[in-house]
């Protein structure tokens, strides 16, 4: 499971798989995603588990063209530990991979493994095409990425299920498959049940955005609301800090102050006449708060800095003016990601994103996922109102421009509008034709604004967990989890029990 998320604050600094060494200018959280291997917990106690080998499935390149016989090798994992092959009704659980490399640790950890242990399930995880080691084409050129769509990914899952039924001699109507996914894979889990109900008996869709939307202005509105749960003073300080950044940009001394305070990779005075650079700068600073809010207090490797901590900084007047506190938040997050400076130069990031090699830093997911947003979903996390907390420097046009600059002129505003319309028509947006799907969200998570959080249909119930963030219910349970999260996991298990009793 990769953190839903979906998307991202900007091409400013591309995400790499970070090791212990410091990285120059690489941003940890980008467009609502962290393009690194996700893990089911921050605990070290599961690391001693037996290694889970990479397994490979021969997959069709193009499910839409039967005359195309090309195939490729798709990676998957399996855990047979809890599976009772002698039970004619033993279920099968499928963890759906998403917009990053699959992680073997999910085969021993996470709430889904606790459910598998209880219900005696056979567990699979299938890596998403074009991510991790599942590489259908020789490069990431735009022509190659034409094979990267949610529809192709769903067909991959369907073909995989049919093949595993055959390999393990599973009877489809007795050994029932239940799909799990979080963030974009949460959407896929619901859509898989919608499109292939004969293969998948049910699904748990966690933090999955169902509504494709170009201008996702609600994202930063939710970030603001989540900060306000800490205190109104925190939000006022953030607003004031962004206004002070605007003021400092108006003169040379202020510009040089920003260079030093925010540890900028390039002098901002060189970019004053370039609105794309300035937009990128504001979006990068805003994304510091977005990343903290999205993973706030999850039992996730991402959740190392909390809303409480950044708001403690923002209301601490001993640090100095609000802009100095904003710079301190930026310093903390740069240090957390072992990054030496904050990159914001637009042309530099566009050049990096145009790299089509599997060996590039962008191949960890940034180039692929950005293509999916330009070709199917939008999801652009904008701030386009001067009166809003984060200002008006990164409107939707800023993100659409990136589609054109990275993938070509045909990926412009009109194409994107058609793409989003097609996606919503294809899957039903917030009125999906699903049954046996449980939709789970946390109301701290900005992504819940594009998900299904209310339903009167008993066949697609919802759970909205107060005070939790992105995919919180999926991570390995711990004693310190809030009561409402523990209760949500109990309700999920009850839903699974009822599905299997049908």
Short mmCIF file of C-alpha atoms in Angstrom, two decimals:
data_model
loop_
_atom_site.label_atom_id
_atom_site.label_comp_id
_atom_site.label_asym_id
_atom_site.label_seq_id
_atom_site.Cartn_x
_atom_site.Cartn_y
_atom_site.Cartn_z
CA UNK A 1 0.00 0.00 0.00
CA UNK A 2 1.36 3.24 -0.85
CA UNK A 3 0.13 6.08 0.55
CA UNK A 4 -2.89 7.16 -1.07
CA UNK A 5 -2.40 9.82 -1.05
CA UNK A 6 -2.61 10.77 -4.70
CA UNK A 7 -0.87 14.06 -5.16
CA UNK A 8 1.36 16.51 -4.59
CA UNK A 9 2.70 19.69 -4.15
CA UNK A 10 4.96 20.44 -7.11
CA UNK A 11 7.66 19.48 -9.40
CA UNK A 12 9.82 21.75 -7.33
CA UNK A 13 11.94 19.01 -6.02
CA UNK A 14 11.54 15.45 -7.09
CA UNK A 15 11.37 12.64 -4.66
CA UNK A 16 14.13 10.05 -4.41
CA UNK A 17 14.40 6.94 -2.35
CA UNK A 18 16.30 8.50 0.49
CA UNK A 19 19.10 6.75 2.26
CA UNK A 20 21.19 7.97 5.14
CA UNK A 21 23.09 10.52 3.06
CA UNK A 22 21.92 14.08 2.67
CA UNK A 23 20.20 14.90 -0.59
CA UNK A 24 20.42 18.22 -2.40
CA UNK A 25 17.10 19.88 -2.99
CA UNK A 26 14.94 16.75 -2.99
CA UNK A 27 11.52 17.26 -1.47
CA UNK A 28 10.16 14.59 0.84
CA UNK A 29 6.45 15.13 0.22
CA UNK A 30 5.27 16.02 -3.27
CA UNK A 31 1.71 16.40 -4.55
CA UNK A 32 0.17 14.50 -1.69
CA UNK A 33 2.46 11.51 -2.23
CA UNK A 34 5.65 10.06 -0.90
CA UNK A 35 7.28 8.07 -3.67
CA UNK A 36 9.10 5.63 -1.47
CA UNK A 37 8.36 2.19 -0.15
CA UNK A 38 5.64 2.46 2.44
CA UNK A 39 5.73 0.24 5.51
CA UNK A 40 2.90 -0.97 7.74
CA UNK A 41 4.38 0.50 10.91
CA UNK A 42 7.32 2.31 12.46
CA UNK A 43 8.10 -0.71 14.60
CA UNK A 44 11.30 -2.70 14.19
CA UNK A 45 9.93 -5.83 15.82
CA UNK A 46 8.66 -7.38 12.60
CA UNK A 47 11.94 -7.10 10.72
CA UNK A 48 13.02 -10.55 11.83
CA UNK A 49 10.25 -12.17 9.81
CA UNK A 50 11.37 -14.58 7.12
CA UNK A 51 12.20 -12.86 3.86
CA UNK A 52 9.34 -12.70 1.38
CA UNK A 53 10.62 -13.61 -2.08
CA UNK A 54 9.81 -11.66 -5.21
CA UNK A 55 7.49 -13.69 -7.43
CA UNK A 56 6.66 -12.93 -11.04
CA UNK A 57 3.52 -13.16 -13.12
CA UNK A 58 3.45 -12.98 -16.92
CA UNK A 59 1.07 -10.11 -17.62
CA UNK A 60 -0.46 -8.74 -20.83
CA UNK A 61 0.89 -5.38 -21.94
CA UNK A 62 -2.34 -4.11 -23.47
CA UNK A 63 -5.62 -5.57 -22.26
CA UNK A 64 -7.51 -3.41 -24.76
CA UNK A 65 -5.94 -4.91 -27.87
CA UNK A 66 -6.20 -8.69 -28.34
CA UNK A 67 -3.95 -8.46 -31.40
CA UNK A 68 -1.09 -7.26 -29.17
CA UNK A 69 0.59 -10.39 -27.78
CA UNK A 70 3.29 -8.52 -25.85
CA UNK A 71 3.75 -9.54 -22.22
CA UNK A 72 5.91 -8.47 -19.28
CA UNK A 73 6.78 -9.65 -15.77
CA UNK A 74 4.72 -8.24 -12.90
CA UNK A 75 5.97 -8.63 -9.34
CA UNK A 76 3.84 -10.08 -6.58
CA UNK A 77 4.14 -11.44 -3.05
CA UNK A 78 2.31 -14.25 -1.29
CA UNK A 79 1.80 -15.26 2.35
CA UNK A 80 0.37 -18.74 2.88
CA UNK A 81 1.02 -18.73 6.64
CA UNK A 82 -2.62 -18.49 7.70
CA UNK A 83 -4.21 -20.27 4.76
CA UNK A 84 -5.91 -23.60 5.41
CA UNK A 85 -5.98 -25.28 2.02
CA UNK A 86 -8.25 -27.99 3.39
CA UNK A 87 -10.96 -25.44 4.14
CA UNK A 88 -13.18 -25.27 1.05
CA UNK A 89 -14.32 -21.76 2.03
CA UNK A 90 -11.00 -20.20 3.03
CA UNK A 91 -10.90 -16.60 1.71
CA UNK A 92 -8.23 -14.88 -0.34
CA UNK A 93 -7.06 -11.35 0.50
CA UNK A 94 -5.49 -9.13 -2.15
CA UNK A 95 -3.47 -6.03 -1.26
CA UNK A 96 -3.41 -3.75 -4.30
CA UNK A 97 -0.18 -1.94 -5.09
CA UNK A 98 -0.23 1.72 -6.01
CA UNK A 99 1.87 4.67 -7.06
CA UNK A 100 5.14 3.46 -5.58
CA UNK A 101 7.21 0.35 -5.04
CA UNK A 102 5.50 -2.58 -3.31
CA UNK A 103 6.78 -3.48 0.14
CA UNK A 104 7.31 -7.05 1.34
CA UNK A 105 6.74 -6.01 4.96
CA UNK A 106 3.04 -5.66 4.22
CA UNK A 107 2.96 -9.46 3.90
CA UNK A 108 3.60 -9.80 7.65
CA UNK A 109 2.23 -6.54 9.04
CA UNK A 110 -0.74 -4.25 8.84
CA UNK A 111 -4.35 -4.57 9.94
CA UNK A 112 -5.16 -6.74 6.92
CA UNK A 113 -2.74 -9.42 8.17
CA UNK A 114 -4.54 -9.45 11.52
CA UNK A 115 -7.78 -10.02 9.63
CA UNK A 116 -6.12 -12.73 7.53
CA UNK A 117 -4.95 -14.53 10.65
CA UNK A 118 -8.46 -14.51 12.09
CA UNK A 119 -10.20 -15.63 8.91
CA UNK A 120 -7.55 -18.06 7.62
CA UNK A 121 -6.91 -16.14 4.41
CA UNK A 122 -4.38 -16.66 1.66
CA UNK A 123 -2.69 -13.27 1.09
CA UNK A 124 -1.38 -11.74 -2.12
CA UNK A 125 0.09 -8.34 -2.95
CA UNK A 126 0.36 -7.30 -6.61
CA UNK A 127 2.63 -4.42 -7.57
CA UNK A 128 1.09 -1.80 -9.88
CA UNK A 129 2.34 -1.65 -13.46
CA UNK A 130 5.09 0.95 -14.06
CA UNK A 131 6.02 1.17 -10.36
CA UNK A 132 8.80 -0.55 -8.43
CA UNK A 133 10.15 -3.52 -10.36
CA UNK A 134 7.01 -4.02 -12.44
CA UNK A 135 8.24 -2.46 -15.67
CA UNK A 136 6.17 -3.23 -18.78
CA UNK A 137 8.28 -1.11 -21.16
CA UNK A 138 11.93 -0.32 -21.71
CA UNK A 139 11.53 3.31 -20.62
CA UNK A 140 9.12 5.91 -19.24
CA UNK A 141 8.61 7.85 -22.46
CA UNK A 142 5.20 9.37 -23.00
CA UNK A 143 4.46 6.74 -25.65
CA UNK A 144 5.30 4.01 -23.12
CA UNK A 145 3.20 5.62 -20.42
CA UNK A 146 0.16 5.27 -22.69
CA UNK A 147 -0.08 1.79 -21.14
CA UNK A 148 -0.30 3.30 -17.64
CA UNK A 149 -3.97 3.71 -16.81
CA UNK A 150 -6.25 2.68 -13.99
CA UNK A 151 -8.22 0.52 -16.44
CA UNK A 152 -5.11 -1.42 -17.47
CA UNK A 153 -4.21 -1.81 -13.77
CA UNK A 154 -7.66 -3.21 -12.97
CA UNK A 155 -7.35 -5.68 -15.84
CA UNK A 156 -3.93 -6.69 -14.47
CA UNK A 157 -5.62 -7.52 -11.17
CA UNK A 158 -8.38 -9.49 -12.89
CA UNK A 159 -5.94 -11.58 -14.94
CA UNK A 160 -3.84 -12.18 -11.83
CA UNK A 161 -6.86 -13.40 -9.84
CA UNK A 162 -7.84 -15.85 -12.58
CA UNK A 163 -4.27 -17.18 -12.75
CA UNK A 164 -3.95 -17.59 -8.97
CA UNK A 165 -7.27 -19.39 -8.80
CA UNK A 166 -5.85 -21.85 -11.28
CA UNK A 167 -2.43 -22.12 -9.62
CA UNK A 168 -3.80 -22.71 -6.11
CA UNK A 169 -6.84 -24.67 -7.31
CA UNK A 170 -9.24 -22.20 -5.77
CA UNK A 171 -12.94 -22.34 -6.51
CA UNK A 172 -14.00 -18.73 -7.24
CA UNK A 173 -17.44 -19.02 -5.65
CA UNK A 174 -16.13 -20.69 -2.50
CA UNK A 175 -12.66 -19.16 -1.98
CA UNK A 176 -13.86 -15.57 -2.02
CA UNK A 177 -11.47 -12.75 -2.85
CA UNK A 178 -11.51 -9.53 -0.83
CA UNK A 179 -9.48 -6.57 -2.10
CA UNK A 180 -7.67 -4.07 0.14
CA UNK A 181 -6.13 -0.77 -0.84
CA UNK A 182 -5.32 2.65 0.51
CA UNK A 183 -5.25 6.03 -1.25
CA UNK A 184 -5.21 5.46 -5.05
CA UNK A 185 -5.24 1.67 -4.46
CA UNK A 186 -8.26 2.31 -2.24
CA UNK A 187 -10.01 3.66 -5.32
CA UNK A 188 -8.79 0.66 -7.32
CA UNK A 189 -10.16 -1.74 -4.69
CA UNK A 190 -13.65 -0.26 -5.07
CA UNK A 191 -13.41 -0.09 -8.85
CA UNK A 192 -12.18 -3.70 -9.02
CA UNK A 193 -15.34 -4.90 -7.30
CA UNK A 194 -17.38 -2.59 -9.56
CA UNK A 195 -15.84 -3.80 -12.81
CA UNK A 196 -15.12 -7.46 -11.97
CA UNK A 197 -17.81 -8.58 -9.48
CA UNK A 198 -17.52 -12.21 -10.63
CA UNK A 199 -13.89 -12.29 -9.49
CA UNK A 200 -13.91 -10.13 -6.35
CA UNK A 201 -16.48 -10.70 -3.62
CA UNK A 202 -15.86 -7.46 -1.74
CA UNK A 203 -13.41 -4.70 -0.93
CA UNK A 204 -12.11 -2.43 1.83
CA UNK A 205 -11.44 0.95 0.23
CA UNK A 206 -9.33 3.12 2.55
CA UNK A 207 -8.80 6.84 1.90
CA UNK A 208 -9.61 6.35 -1.77
CA UNK A 209 -10.60 9.42 -3.82
CA UNK A 210 -13.47 8.47 -6.10
CA UNK A 211 -14.12 11.88 -7.65
CA UNK A 212 -11.60 12.95 -10.27
CA UNK A 213 -11.26 16.72 -10.02
CA UNK A 214 -8.86 19.08 -11.74
CA UNK A 215 -8.90 21.90 -9.20
CA UNK A 216 -8.70 20.16 -5.83
CA UNK A 217 -9.01 23.38 -3.86
CA UNK A 218 -10.61 21.47 -0.96
CA UNK A 219 -7.26 19.89 -0.16
CA UNK A 220 -5.70 22.97 1.45
CA UNK A 221 -9.04 23.93 2.94
CA UNK A 222 -8.89 20.65 4.86
CA UNK A 223 -5.25 21.27 5.79
CA UNK A 224 -6.36 24.60 7.27
CA UNK A 225 -9.25 23.00 9.16
CA UNK A 226 -6.97 20.30 10.53
CA UNK A 227 -4.47 22.87 11.78
CA UNK A 228 -7.35 24.78 13.33
CA UNK A 229 -8.25 21.72 15.41
CA UNK A 230 -5.01 22.46 17.24
CA UNK A 231 -5.74 26.17 17.62
CA UNK A 232 -6.98 29.18 15.71
CA UNK A 233 -3.73 30.90 16.72
CA UNK A 234 -1.79 28.35 14.69
CA UNK A 235 -3.78 29.14 11.56
CA UNK A 236 -3.44 32.90 12.11
CA UNK A 237 0.33 32.50 12.46
CA UNK A 238 0.59 30.48 9.25
CA UNK A 239 -1.49 33.04 7.37
CA UNK A 240 0.62 35.90 8.69
CA UNK A 241 3.83 34.06 7.84
CA UNK A 242 2.83 33.58 4.20
CA UNK A 243 1.89 37.26 3.98
CA UNK A 244 5.32 38.16 5.36
CA UNK A 245 6.99 36.01 2.71
CA UNK A 246 5.12 38.07 0.11
CA UNK A 247 6.40 41.27 1.72
CA UNK A 248 10.00 40.07 1.88
CA UNK A 249 9.93 39.19 -1.81
CA UNK A 250 9.35 42.87 -2.68
CA UNK A 251 12.89 44.06 -1.91
CA UNK A 252 16.46 42.81 -2.16
CA UNK A 253 17.17 42.63 1.57
CA UNK A 254 14.00 40.64 2.11
CA UNK A 255 14.86 38.28 -0.73
CA UNK A 256 18.29 37.58 0.74
CA UNK A 257 16.65 37.01 4.12
CA UNK A 258 14.42 34.36 2.55
CA UNK A 259 17.44 32.67 0.97
CA UNK A 260 19.02 32.23 4.38
CA UNK A 261 15.94 31.51 6.48
CA UNK A 262 14.46 28.90 4.14
CA UNK A 263 17.77 27.36 3.03
CA UNK A 264 16.96 27.89 -0.65
CA UNK A 265 19.09 26.01 -3.17
CA UNK A 266 19.16 29.02 -5.51
CA UNK A 267 18.99 32.75 -4.72
CA UNK A 268 15.37 33.82 -4.98
CA UNK A 269 16.34 37.25 -6.32
CA UNK A 270 17.16 35.55 -9.63
CA UNK A 271 13.57 34.33 -9.83
CA UNK A 272 11.59 37.45 -8.93
CA UNK A 273 10.54 37.97 -12.55
CA UNK A 274 9.66 34.28 -13.00
CA UNK A 275 6.15 33.59 -11.64
CA UNK A 276 6.61 29.83 -12.11
CA UNK A 277 9.58 29.79 -9.74
CA UNK A 278 7.70 31.85 -7.17
CA UNK A 279 4.63 29.64 -7.48
CA UNK A 280 6.84 26.63 -6.94
CA UNK A 281 8.40 28.23 -3.85
CA UNK A 282 5.04 28.95 -2.22
CA UNK A 283 3.69 25.52 -3.07
CA UNK A 284 6.78 23.85 -1.61
CA UNK A 285 6.47 25.73 1.67
CA UNK A 286 2.73 25.03 1.86
CA UNK A 287 3.35 21.34 1.24
CA UNK A 288 5.30 21.18 4.51
CA UNK A 289 1.98 21.52 6.31
CA UNK A 290 0.16 19.28 3.83
CA UNK A 291 2.54 16.39 4.46
CA UNK A 292 2.31 16.72 8.23
CA UNK A 293 -1.49 16.89 8.18
CA UNK A 294 -1.93 14.02 5.74
CA UNK A 295 -0.01 11.56 7.91
CA UNK A 296 -0.69 13.07 11.32
CA UNK A 297 -0.10 10.53 14.12
CA UNK A 298 -0.49 7.48 11.88
CA UNK A 299 1.48 4.37 12.77
CA UNK A 300 3.32 5.01 9.55
CA UNK A 301 6.99 5.70 8.80
CA UNK A 302 5.84 9.01 7.31
CA UNK A 303 4.21 10.25 10.53
CA UNK A 304 7.29 11.47 12.37
CA UNK A 305 6.24 15.11 12.71
CA UNK A 306 2.74 15.95 13.92
CA UNK A 307 0.29 18.84 13.68
CA UNK A 308 0.91 19.52 17.37
CA UNK A 309 4.63 19.90 16.76
CA UNK A 310 4.42 22.27 13.79
CA UNK A 311 1.71 24.33 15.49
CA UNK A 312 3.81 24.51 18.65
CA UNK A 313 6.49 26.12 16.48
CA UNK A 314 4.07 28.44 14.71
CA UNK A 315 2.64 29.90 17.95
CA UNK A 316 6.01 30.15 19.71
CA UNK A 317 6.71 33.89 19.69
CA UNK A 318 10.17 33.42 21.22
CA UNK A 319 11.36 32.12 17.83
CA UNK A 320 10.59 35.50 16.28
CA UNK A 321 8.12 36.84 13.72
CA UNK A 322 5.71 34.38 12.03
CA UNK A 323 7.95 34.15 8.97
CA UNK A 324 10.82 33.00 11.21
CA UNK A 325 8.58 30.33 12.69
CA UNK A 326 7.58 29.25 9.19
CA UNK A 327 11.25 28.95 8.32
CA UNK A 328 11.81 26.83 11.44
CA UNK A 329 9.07 24.41 10.32
CA UNK A 330 10.80 24.23 6.94
CA UNK A 331 14.16 23.57 8.64
CA UNK A 332 12.69 20.74 10.73
CA UNK A 333 11.22 19.02 7.68
CA UNK A 334 14.34 19.47 5.58
CA UNK A 335 16.35 17.88 8.37
CA UNK A 336 13.85 15.07 8.72
CA UNK A 337 14.28 14.16 5.05
CA UNK A 338 18.08 14.59 5.07
CA UNK A 339 17.73 17.38 2.52
CA UNK A 340 20.30 20.15 2.43
CA UNK A 341 18.22 22.89 0.79
CA UNK A 342 14.81 23.72 -0.63
CA UNK A 343 14.70 23.65 -4.40
CA UNK A 344 12.09 25.73 -6.21
CA UNK A 345 13.41 26.50 -9.72
CA UNK A 346 10.72 25.47 -12.19
CA UNK A 347 12.85 24.75 -15.26
CA UNK A 348 15.21 22.58 -13.27
CA UNK A 349 12.39 20.41 -11.99
CA UNK A 350 10.78 20.18 -15.44
CA UNK A 351 14.06 19.01 -16.90
CA UNK A 352 14.32 16.32 -14.23
CA UNK A 353 10.74 15.20 -14.83
CA UNK A 354 11.41 14.80 -18.55
CA UNK A 355 13.98 12.07 -17.85
CA UNK A 356 12.45 8.88 -19.26
CA UNK A 357 15.05 6.43 -17.93
CA UNK A 358 14.16 3.77 -15.39
CA UNK A 359 17.39 4.75 -13.67
CA UNK A 360 16.30 8.33 -12.99
CA UNK A 361 15.21 9.62 -9.60
CA UNK A 362 11.75 10.33 -11.00
CA UNK A 363 11.29 6.64 -11.84
CA UNK A 364 10.54 6.02 -8.16
CA UNK A 365 7.06 7.25 -9.02
CA UNK A 366 6.96 11.00 -9.63
CA UNK A 367 7.01 10.88 -13.44
CA UNK A 368 4.52 8.02 -13.61
CA UNK A 369 2.01 9.39 -11.11
CA UNK A 370 2.13 12.87 -12.56
CA UNK A 371 1.30 11.34 -15.93
CA UNK A 372 -1.73 9.63 -14.39
CA UNK A 373 -2.93 12.93 -12.97
CA UNK A 374 -2.52 14.62 -16.34
CA UNK A 375 -4.21 11.77 -18.18
CA UNK A 376 -6.97 10.63 -15.80
CA UNK A 377 -7.46 12.37 -12.48
CA UNK A 378 -6.31 15.96 -12.03
CA UNK A 379 -6.19 16.14 -8.21
CA UNK A 380 -4.20 19.39 -8.30
CA UNK A 381 -3.89 20.80 -4.80
CA UNK A 382 -4.27 24.48 -5.43
CA UNK A 383 -4.38 27.73 -3.49
CA UNK A 384 -5.75 30.53 -5.63
CA UNK A 385 -7.27 33.07 -3.26
CA UNK A 386 -5.26 35.88 -1.70
CA UNK A 387 -7.46 35.73 1.39
CA UNK A 388 -6.77 32.04 2.01
CA UNK A 389 -4.16 30.89 4.52
CA UNK A 390 -1.71 29.78 1.82
CA UNK A 391 -2.31 32.65 -0.59
CA UNK A 392 -2.96 32.66 -4.33
CA UNK A 393 0.40 31.73 -5.81
CA UNK A 394 -0.31 28.19 -7.05
CA UNK A 395 -3.62 28.13 -8.96
CA UNK A 396 -4.73 25.27 -11.18
CA UNK A 397 -3.11 26.81 -14.28
CA UNK A 398 0.27 26.28 -12.62
CA UNK A 399 -0.28 22.51 -12.52
CA UNK A 400 -1.82 22.21 -15.98
CA UNK A 401 1.23 24.02 -17.34
CA UNK A 402 3.39 21.25 -15.89
CA UNK A 403 1.46 18.60 -17.83
CA UNK A 404 2.21 20.42 -21.06
CA UNK A 405 5.84 21.13 -20.22
CA UNK A 406 6.59 17.54 -19.18
CA UNK A 407 4.49 15.40 -21.54
CA UNK A 408 3.70 17.65 -24.49
CA UNK A 409 1.21 20.18 -25.81
CA UNK A 410 -1.63 17.67 -26.22
CA UNK A 411 -1.84 17.32 -22.42
CA UNK A 412 -3.36 20.77 -21.99
CA UNK A 413 -6.46 22.07 -20.21
CA UNK A 414 -8.97 20.77 -22.77
CA UNK A 415 -7.45 17.29 -22.80
CA UNK A 416 -7.41 17.21 -19.01
CA UNK A 417 -11.07 18.23 -18.82
CA UNK A 418 -12.00 15.39 -21.16
CA UNK A 419 -9.87 12.95 -19.17
CA UNK A 420 -11.49 13.80 -15.84
CA UNK A 421 -14.97 13.65 -17.39
CA UNK A 422 -14.17 10.22 -18.81
CA UNK A 423 -12.85 8.93 -15.47
CA UNK A 424 -15.92 10.07 -13.55
CA UNK A 425 -18.25 8.67 -16.22
CA UNK A 426 -16.39 5.37 -16.26
CA UNK A 427 -16.35 4.76 -12.48
CA UNK A 428 -19.35 6.75 -11.27
CA UNK A 429 -17.45 9.31 -9.17
CA UNK A 430 -19.26 9.69 -5.82
CA UNK A 431 -22.20 7.60 -7.01
CA UNK A 432 -20.45 4.29 -7.74
CA UNK A 433 -22.34 1.16 -8.72
CA UNK A 434 -20.58 -0.92 -6.09
CA UNK A 435 -21.82 -3.54 -3.67
CA UNK A 436 -19.92 -5.25 -0.84
CA UNK A 437 -17.50 -2.32 -0.59
CA UNK A 438 -16.69 -0.58 2.69
CA UNK A 439 -15.36 2.98 2.28
CA UNK A 440 -13.12 4.17 5.13
CA UNK A 441 -11.74 7.69 5.63
CA UNK A 442 -10.25 9.88 8.35
CA UNK A 443 -11.52 13.44 8.62
CA UNK A 444 -8.05 14.90 9.20
CA UNK A 445 -6.97 13.54 5.81
CA UNK A 446 -7.50 16.06 2.98
CA UNK A 447 -8.26 13.20 0.58
CA UNK A 448 -11.55 12.41 2.30
CA UNK A 449 -13.02 15.42 0.50
CA UNK A 450 -12.98 13.44 -2.77
CA UNK A 451 -14.14 10.18 -1.22
CA UNK A 452 -17.39 8.57 -0.21
CA UNK A 453 -17.98 9.44 3.45
CA UNK A 454 -21.77 9.08 3.69
CA UNK A 455 -24.07 6.42 2.32
CA UNK A 456 -27.61 5.20 2.88
CA UNK A 457 -26.93 2.04 0.91
CA UNK A 458 -26.29 -1.00 3.12
CA UNK A 459 -24.29 -2.57 0.31
CA UNK A 460 -21.65 0.16 0.38
CA UNK A 461 -21.35 1.42 3.96
CA UNK A 462 -18.92 4.09 5.07
CA UNK A 463 -16.76 4.81 8.11
CA UNK A 464 -15.48 8.33 8.78
CA UNK A 465 -12.96 8.21 11.62
CA UNK A 466 -12.73 11.42 13.63
CA UNK A 467 -9.24 12.77 14.18
CA UNK A 468 -7.35 10.30 11.98
CA UNK A 469 -5.42 10.88 8.79
CA UNK A 470 -4.54 9.10 5.56
CA UNK A 471 -5.03 5.30 5.58
CA UNK A 472 -4.71 5.22 9.38
CA UNK A 473 -6.88 2.11 9.65
CA UNK A 474 -4.50 0.10 7.45
CA UNK A 475 -1.38 0.34 9.55
CA UNK A 476 -0.33 -2.17 12.18
CA UNK A 477 -2.56 -1.66 15.26
CA UNK A 478 -0.91 -0.40 18.42
CA UNK A 479 -2.11 0.02 21.98
CA UNK A 480 -1.91 3.81 21.83
CA UNK A 481 -4.27 4.09 18.86
CA UNK A 482 -7.25 6.35 19.66
CA UNK A 483 -10.50 4.59 20.60
CA UNK A 484 -12.28 5.66 17.43
CA UNK A 485 -9.55 4.05 15.30
CA UNK A 486 -9.74 0.83 17.29
CA UNK A 487 -13.51 0.86 16.86
CA UNK A 488 -13.18 1.37 13.10
CA UNK A 489 -10.94 -1.68 12.81
CA UNK A 490 -13.51 -3.74 14.72
CA UNK A 491 -16.22 -2.55 12.32
CA UNK A 492 -14.03 -3.46 9.34
CA UNK A 493 -13.51 -6.95 10.73
CA UNK A 494 -17.26 -7.31 11.27
CA UNK A 495 -17.84 -6.25 7.65
CA UNK A 496 -15.37 -8.91 6.46
CA UNK A 497 -17.03 -11.54 8.65
CA UNK A 498 -20.42 -10.68 7.20
CA UNK A 499 -19.07 -10.75 3.63
CA UNK A 500 -17.67 -14.22 4.11
CA UNK A 501 -20.94 -15.43 5.62
CA UNK A 502 -22.95 -14.50 2.52
#
